[in-house]
Amino acid sequence: MNRNVKDTIFEGLTGISVLLIIFIIVSILAITIVGGWPNLNWTFLSEFPKDGMTKGGIFPAIVGTAVMTIIMAIAAVPFGVITAIYLAEYASEKSVIAKIIRFAVKTLAVVPSIIFGLFGLGFFIGFIGKNMDGLLNGGELRWGQPNILWASLTMALLTLPVVIVSVEEAIRTIPREMREASLALGATKWQTIRKVVLPGSVSGILTGTILAVSRGAGEVAPILFTGAAYFLSNLPHSLSDQFMSLGYHIYIMSTQSSNVDATQPIQFATTLVLLLLTFSLNAVAVTLRYRIRKKAK
Amino acid sequence: MDFSRINNKNKNTGKDIVTFNKKKFRFSDWFAEKVIKAVAFLSIAVVILIFIFVFREAFPIFKMDKKTSASTVTLVQESYGGSGTENSTVKKADNQVNNSNIINATDEKPSATLLSNTWMPVSDKPRFGLWPLFLGTLKVTLIALLFAAPISIMAAIYTAMFAKPRVREIIKPVIELLAGFPSVVIGFFALMVMATVFQNIFGYASRLNAFVGGIAMGLAAIPIIYTLTEDALTAVPKTFIEASLGLGASRRQTAFYVVLPAAVPGIFAAVVLGLGRIFGETMIALMATGNAAMISMNPFDSVRTLSATIGAEMAEVVFGDTHYNVLFLIGSLLFIFTFALNAVAEFYFKNLVIRRYQSKK
Amino acid sequence: MNNIKVKVKDLSLRYGTNLALKNITMDIPEKMVTAFIGPSGCGKSTFLRTLNRMNDLIDNVTIEGEVYIDNINIYDKNIDVVNLRKKVGMIFQKSNPFAKSVYENIAFGPRINGISQKSVLDEIVERSLKQAAIWDEVKDRLFNSALSLSGGQQQRICIARSLAVNPDIILMDEPASALDPISTAKIEELIHELKQDYTIIIVTHNMQQAARTSDLTALFYMGDLVEMNKTEIIFSNPAKKQTEDYISGRFG
């Protein structure tokens, strides 16, 4: 075959791959929008499910997802930021401990999300919760069962690497000259971190937080048995209550509800809400990160 | 600090307030460092705790064989599912089965059924044969990888080698957005749309099967393989590419004979990490594979994967029950496998890449 | 000759196994300008950074020997490096103001020393900017970002920022290498002013600059101190052939 023909075919094939991926992305978006849009209105967003979840809205699932991701972020962001500071500012390149920490972070990033669920069940509920009940409640069951706190903390572990990676990347874009300027003025290392490094990585911390929230809002496997509930007639009142979540709601409605076909509009609309949420969060994060990278160059 | 010193313009007469001949203890610095170091260890601690707690709950299966410790297994009669009370009857039945199992340990030991061909955890004589789950996982993973790897690598080649800079700046973030799709959304799409479309095209019997599940899981792996491959391709030194093009090679030839060979370790690492993602994917498996644990080589039969089994059944089991322990055993296997994959990608391939580019310093 | 401010004895520095400074011994007098010259990679900047222990920040660096400032060995293990750097300020090759206002840049040092009283800060900022001869240019935009200033102005902001912590010694690492001739002239003029009050040590690759600004000049080559003497002697009647070759442009 002629070389030019081969070149054209190969380039065409690679181009088609790109188009196919983009086509799939667009299809998912388009079908979800077309399927979900007609049912998406204020009542749907603001009402509880009704009539055995065949009618009504998804208000408790929205609130549950929001509360869960907030608790998750409160737990994950400080730990993530501090770990990133350690890796970027305190650990030397050759330190074995830093290498182990880095490997641990990567491991956390690739461990299947269902394993976090198992861990949440075994550790938070079966170990911490049970012992809390033994100590605080005289053995009466309160913390030793699934609830929003354990689900959020489980999710926090899952999203910890997301925060660490984003923040470390941002910290590393701060030029060495800035740190040297501060240190040469007699600032201590911690003063330099607090006054120069952290203010310079605000957008990175923000990116990491948004990505973590987006990831946490969409994950279902870790909360399957650590706190998500099929249906609740009340919003969670305390950290020891269960909660409804958007992702879990989609799963339940599309696979286990009594009449899957009849509730299809609800399923599509819920998916659209979740997708809009994660999609817009990601879009913001990607833009922010892109800017940080550009600035670094 | 003495202000008079600062306002003092004649430095000779001012007293030296700042002295450096003695180390000063600064509490905030000392404390910050201690806190930061302690917190950084948390990541290690979490990995170790996951190891301990997932394995701990799996361990009793093996203990039960030595009848001595059977009594140490505590049976607690609560549900650990999110699904409320509607299956309490099932659980009581379960529990009785479990009790009888332990008491009459002369029956077939639960752990002895692990290598059988039947996964039937809820029955009078529960059988925990993992083979159908292994086979199902393997089938789905293979399909997903065969779909995702070529298409992602080709797309990455286009992005790194052929696309104009402006086009690349659009393609990359768009494909990376796929990584932000929750797997439950992809699972829903597979369940609602892909399953029907594929059934119409191929005309097979069961709507949800390994094929649909595999393709859907492939979608989840595409952004990982794509991004890492693209990184590996762009990491190939520009001088290599320019040299090749300068010798009159076409971009395709340069891609084939210069860039791809140099990027092979990185691409392998990308595929390995994509594999890890597919292997552990739960929600898509739960929603799109049909969840029937059977031994079959047909890609259009329903399958039940390891992770989907945990996801589907953990909510219904009794704490401390054999079934519960077996699910944790499956979790341990998943964990070991992904841990190993990550370690391989991290150490083996990274060292290969480093050796290729940096050995000739 | 003035009193000796800095006394260096047998200082050697290694990056890993690579010997970058070899047994440097020198005395630097108080309230004078001492220039370090030499071809790039000769160790002059590295040496400068040993005087405020800036090399501590780099992994892999080992230092032997002693550096006395006011008769205190700064490599003694009891030394407080943070306070040392308050006494030994540093100006870098690339001007590096923080991404904050002019005012906040200058107030950074006093603030980390615990000064928060507005009137005191105002006074320090004004005094430092005046000392650095940039007050007139920036007094109306103290609260604009320091990054909005020109390169030469930024460098003088950095000098002012360093003066605000009241150092005894100011180390300057090629402070004008990135600047145009007019800005360079202003910096040189400023150095001349500052030596009334401060001991100044400047690294430069520009021999004319060394000749114009310094009282003493030291030539480095491949990690060795080749020769150090009064500037006019170095440039007119050097003791070593190597110095003469370098001054006349035969190598480097």
mmCIF file with all atom_site columns, N, CA, C and O in Angstrom, chain B residues 133-153:
data_model
loop_
_atom_site.group_PDB
_atom_site.id
_atom_site.type_symbol
_atom_site.label_atom_id
_atom_site.label_alt_id
_atom_site.label_comp_id
_atom_site.label_asym_id
_atom_site.label_entity_id
_atom_site.label_seq_id
_atom_site.pdbx_PDB_ins_code
_atom_site.Cartn_x
_atom_site.Cartn_y
_atom_site.Cartn_z
_atom_site.occupancy
_atom_site.B_iso_or_equiv
_atom_site.pdbx_formal_charge
_atom_site.auth_seq_id
_atom_site.auth_comp_id
_atom_site.auth_asym_id
_atom_site.auth_atom_id
_atom_site.pdbx_PDB_model_num
ATOM 1  N N  . LEU B 1 133 ? -18.035 -16.431 39.960 1.00 0.00 ? 133 LEU B N  1
ATOM 2  C CA . LEU B 1 133 ? -17.767 -14.999 40.130 1.00 0.00 ? 133 LEU B CA 1
ATOM 3  C C  . LEU B 1 133 ? -16.447 -14.613 39.466 1.00 0.00 ? 133 LEU B C  1
ATOM 4  O O  . LEU B 1 133 ? -16.333 -13.579 38.811 1.00 0.00 ? 133 LEU B O  1
ATOM 5  N N  . PHE B 1 134 ? -15.440 -15.465 39.661 1.00 0.00 ? 134 PHE B N  1
ATOM 6  C CA . PHE B 1 134 ? -14.149 -15.209 39.008 1.00 0.00 ? 134 PHE B CA 1
ATOM 7  C C  . PHE B 1 134 ? -14.324 -15.145 37.494 1.00 0.00 ? 134 PHE B C  1
ATOM 8  O O  . PHE B 1 134 ? -13.868 -14.215 36.829 1.00 0.00 ? 134 PHE B O  1
ATOM 9  N N  . LEU B 1 135 ? -14.997 -16.168 36.986 1.00 0.00 ? 135 LEU B N  1
ATOM 10 C CA . LEU B 1 135 ? -15.172 -16.254 35.539 1.00 0.00 ? 135 LEU B CA 1
ATOM 11 C C  . LEU B 1 135 ? -15.938 -15.035 35.031 1.00 0.00 ? 135 LEU B C  1
ATOM 12 O O  . LEU B 1 135 ? -15.559 -14.422 34.025 1.00 0.00 ? 135 LEU B O  1
ATOM 13 N N  . GLY B 1 136 ? -16.997 -14.676 35.741 1.00 0.00 ? 136 GLY B N  1
ATOM 14 C CA . GLY B 1 136 ? -17.803 -13.517 35.344 1.00 0.00 ? 136 GLY B CA 1
ATOM 15 C C  . GLY B 1 136 ? -16.966 -12.253 35.327 1.00 0.00 ? 136 GLY B C  1
ATOM 16 O O  . GLY B 1 136 ? -17.005 -11.480 34.364 1.00 0.00 ? 136 GLY B O  1
ATOM 17 N N  . THR B 1 137 ? -16.177 -12.060 36.377 1.00 0.00 ? 137 THR B N  1
ATOM 18 C CA . THR B 1 137 ? -15.332 -10.868 36.455 1.00 0.00 ? 137 THR B CA 1
ATOM 19 C C  . THR B 1 137 ? -14.340 -10.854 35.298 1.00 0.00 ? 137 THR B C  1
ATOM 20 O O  . THR B 1 137 ? -14.124 -9.825  34.654 1.00 0.00 ? 137 THR B O  1
ATOM 21 N N  . LEU B 1 138 ? -13.739 -12.007 35.058 1.00 0.00 ? 138 LEU B N  1
ATOM 22 C CA . LEU B 1 138 ? -12.747 -12.118 33.990 1.00 0.00 ? 138 LEU B CA 1
ATOM 23 C C  . LEU B 1 138 ? -13.363 -11.760 32.639 1.00 0.00 ? 138 LEU B C  1
ATOM 24 O O  . LEU B 1 138 ? -12.791 -11.000 31.855 1.00 0.00 ? 138 LEU B O  1
ATOM 25 N N  . LYS B 1 139 ? -14.555 -12.308 32.413 1.00 0.00 ? 139 LYS B N  1
ATOM 26 C CA . LYS B 1 139 ? -15.220 -12.083 31.137 1.00 0.00 ? 139 LYS B CA 1
ATOM 27 C C  . LYS B 1 139 ? -15.502 -10.591 30.922 1.00 0.00 ? 139 LYS B C  1
ATOM 28 O O  . LYS B 1 139 ? -15.153 -10.019 29.891 1.00 0.00 ? 139 LYS B O  1
ATOM 29 N N  . VAL B 1 140 ? -16.111 -10.008 31.926 1.00 0.00 ? 140 VAL B N  1
ATOM 30 C CA . VAL B 1 140 ? -16.465 -8.591  31.809 1.00 0.00 ? 140 VAL B CA 1
ATOM 31 C C  . VAL B 1 140 ? -15.205 -7.737  31.652 1.00 0.00 ? 140 VAL B C  1
ATOM 32 O O  . VAL B 1 140 ? -15.143 -6.834  30.814 1.00 0.00 ? 140 VAL B O  1
ATOM 33 N N  . THR B 1 141 ? -14.191 -8.042  32.453 1.00 0.00 ? 141 THR B N  1
ATOM 34 C CA . THR B 1 141 ? -12.961 -7.255  32.411 1.00 0.00 ? 141 THR B CA 1
ATOM 35 C C  . THR B 1 141 ? -12.320 -7.334  31.032 1.00 0.00 ? 141 THR B C  1
ATOM 36 O O  . THR B 1 141 ? -11.877 -6.320  30.479 1.00 0.00 ? 141 THR B O  1
ATOM 37 N N  . LEU B 1 142 ? -12.309 -8.542  30.490 1.00 0.00 ? 142 LEU B N  1
ATOM 38 C CA . LEU B 1 142 ? -11.701 -8.736  29.183 1.00 0.00 ? 142 LEU B CA 1
ATOM 39 C C  . LEU B 1 142 ? -12.424 -7.932  28.114 1.00 0.00 ? 142 LEU B C  1
ATOM 40 O O  . LEU B 1 142 ? -11.806 -7.227  27.309 1.00 0.00 ? 142 LEU B O  1
ATOM 41 N N  . ILE B 1 143 ? -13.757 -8.014  28.139 1.00 0.00 ? 143 ILE B N  1
ATOM 42 C CA . ILE B 1 143 ? -14.551 -7.275  27.152 1.00 0.00 ? 143 ILE B CA 1
ATOM 43 C C  . ILE B 1 143 ? -14.300 -5.775  27.305 1.00 0.00 ? 143 ILE B C  1
ATOM 44 O O  . ILE B 1 143 ? -14.056 -5.060  26.328 1.00 0.00 ? 143 ILE B O  1
ATOM 45 N N  . ALA B 1 144 ? -14.312 -5.324  28.544 1.00 0.00 ? 144 ALA B N  1
ATOM 46 C CA . ALA B 1 144 ? -14.131 -3.898  28.798 1.00 0.00 ? 144 ALA B CA 1
ATOM 47 C C  . ALA B 1 144 ? -12.768 -3.433  28.297 1.00 0.00 ? 144 ALA B C  1
ATOM 48 O O  . ALA B 1 144 ? -12.642 -2.384  27.659 1.00 0.00 ? 144 ALA B O  1
ATOM 49 N N  . LEU B 1 145 ? -11.759 -4.239  28.585 1.00 0.00 ? 145 LEU B N  1
ATOM 50 C CA . LEU B 1 145 ? -10.397 -3.855  28.209 1.00 0.00 ? 145 LEU B CA 1
ATOM 51 C C  . LEU B 1 145 ? -10.224 -3.884  26.697 1.00 0.00 ? 145 LEU B C  1
ATOM 52 O O  . LEU B 1 145 ? -9.591  -2.992  26.119 1.00 0.00 ? 145 LEU B O  1
ATOM 53 N N  . LEU B 1 146 ? -10.793 -4.910  26.054 1.00 0.00 ? 146 LEU B N  1
ATOM 54 C CA . LEU B 1 146 ? -10.673 -5.013  24.596 1.00 0.00 ? 146 LEU B CA 1
ATOM 55 C C  . LEU B 1 146 ? -11.357 -3.839  23.915 1.00 0.00 ? 146 LEU B C  1
ATOM 56 O O  . LEU B 1 146 ? -10.959 -3.411  22.843 1.00 0.00 ? 146 LEU B O  1
ATOM 57 N N  . PHE B 1 147 ? -12.374 -3.304  24.576 1.00 0.00 ? 147 PHE B N  1
ATOM 58 C CA . PHE B 1 147 ? -13.050 -2.134  24.022 1.00 0.00 ? 147 PHE B CA 1
ATOM 59 C C  . PHE B 1 147 ? -12.297 -0.847  24.360 1.00 0.00 ? 147 PHE B C  1
ATOM 60 O O  . PHE B 1 147 ? -12.004 -0.030  23.484 1.00 0.00 ? 147 PHE B O  1
ATOM 61 N N  . ALA B 1 148 ? -11.962 -0.696  25.636 1.00 0.00 ? 148 ALA B N  1
ATOM 62 C CA . ALA B 1 148 ? -11.457 0.605   26.096 1.00 0.00 ? 148 ALA B CA 1
ATOM 63 C C  . ALA B 1 148 ? -10.004 0.854   25.683 1.00 0.00 ? 148 ALA B C  1
ATOM 64 O O  . ALA B 1 148 ? -9.658  1.963   25.290 1.00 0.00 ? 148 ALA B O  1
ATOM 65 N N  . ALA B 1 149 ? -9.155  -0.181  25.788 1.00 0.00 ? 149 ALA B N  1
ATOM 66 C CA . ALA B 1 149 ? -7.729  0.061   25.567 1.00 0.00 ? 149 ALA B CA 1
ATOM 67 C C  . ALA B 1 149 ? -7.430  0.548   24.147 1.00 0.00 ? 149 ALA B C  1
ATOM 68 O O  . ALA B 1 149 ? -6.808  1.607   23.987 1.00 0.00 ? 149 ALA B O  1
ATOM 69 N N  . PRO B 1 150 ? -7.872  -0.166  23.102 1.00 0.00 ? 150 PRO B N  1
ATOM 70 C CA . PRO B 1 150 ? -7.517  0.315   21.756 1.00 0.00 ? 150 PRO B CA 1
ATOM 71 C C  . PRO B 1 150 ? -8.065  1.709   21.473 1.00 0.00 ? 150 PRO B C  1
ATOM 72 O O  . PRO B 1 150 ? -7.341  2.571   20.971 1.00 0.00 ? 150 PRO B O  1
ATOM 73 N N  . ILE B 1 151 ? -9.324  1.911   21.837 1.00 0.00 ? 151 ILE B N  1
ATOM 74 C CA . ILE B 1 151 ? -9.935  3.194   21.475 1.00 0.00 ? 151 ILE B CA 1
ATOM 75 C C  . ILE B 1 151 ? -9.270  4.345   22.233 1.00 0.00 ? 151 ILE B C  1
ATOM 76 O O  . ILE B 1 151 ? -9.010  5.415   21.674 1.00 0.00 ? 151 ILE B O  1
ATOM 77 N N  . SER B 1 152 ? -8.925  4.099   23.499 1.00 0.00 ? 152 SER B N  1
ATOM 78 C CA . SER B 1 152 ? -8.286  5.176   24.266 1.00 0.00 ? 152 SER B CA 1
ATOM 79 C C  . SER B 1 152 ? -6.885  5.451   23.748 1.00 0.00 ? 152 SER B C  1
ATOM 80 O O  . SER B 1 152 ? -6.457  6.602   23.658 1.00 0.00 ? 152 SER B O  1
ATOM 81 N N  . ILE B 1 153 ? -6.161  4.380   23.434 1.00 0.00 ? 153 ILE B N  1
ATOM 82 C CA . ILE B 1 153 ? -4.790  4.581   22.961 1.00 0.00 ? 153 ILE B CA 1
ATOM 83 C C  . ILE B 1 153 ? -4.798  5.291   21.608 1.00 0.00 ? 153 ILE B C  1
ATOM 84 O O  . ILE B 1 153 ? -4.031  6.239   21.385 1.00 0.00 ? 153 ILE B O  1
#
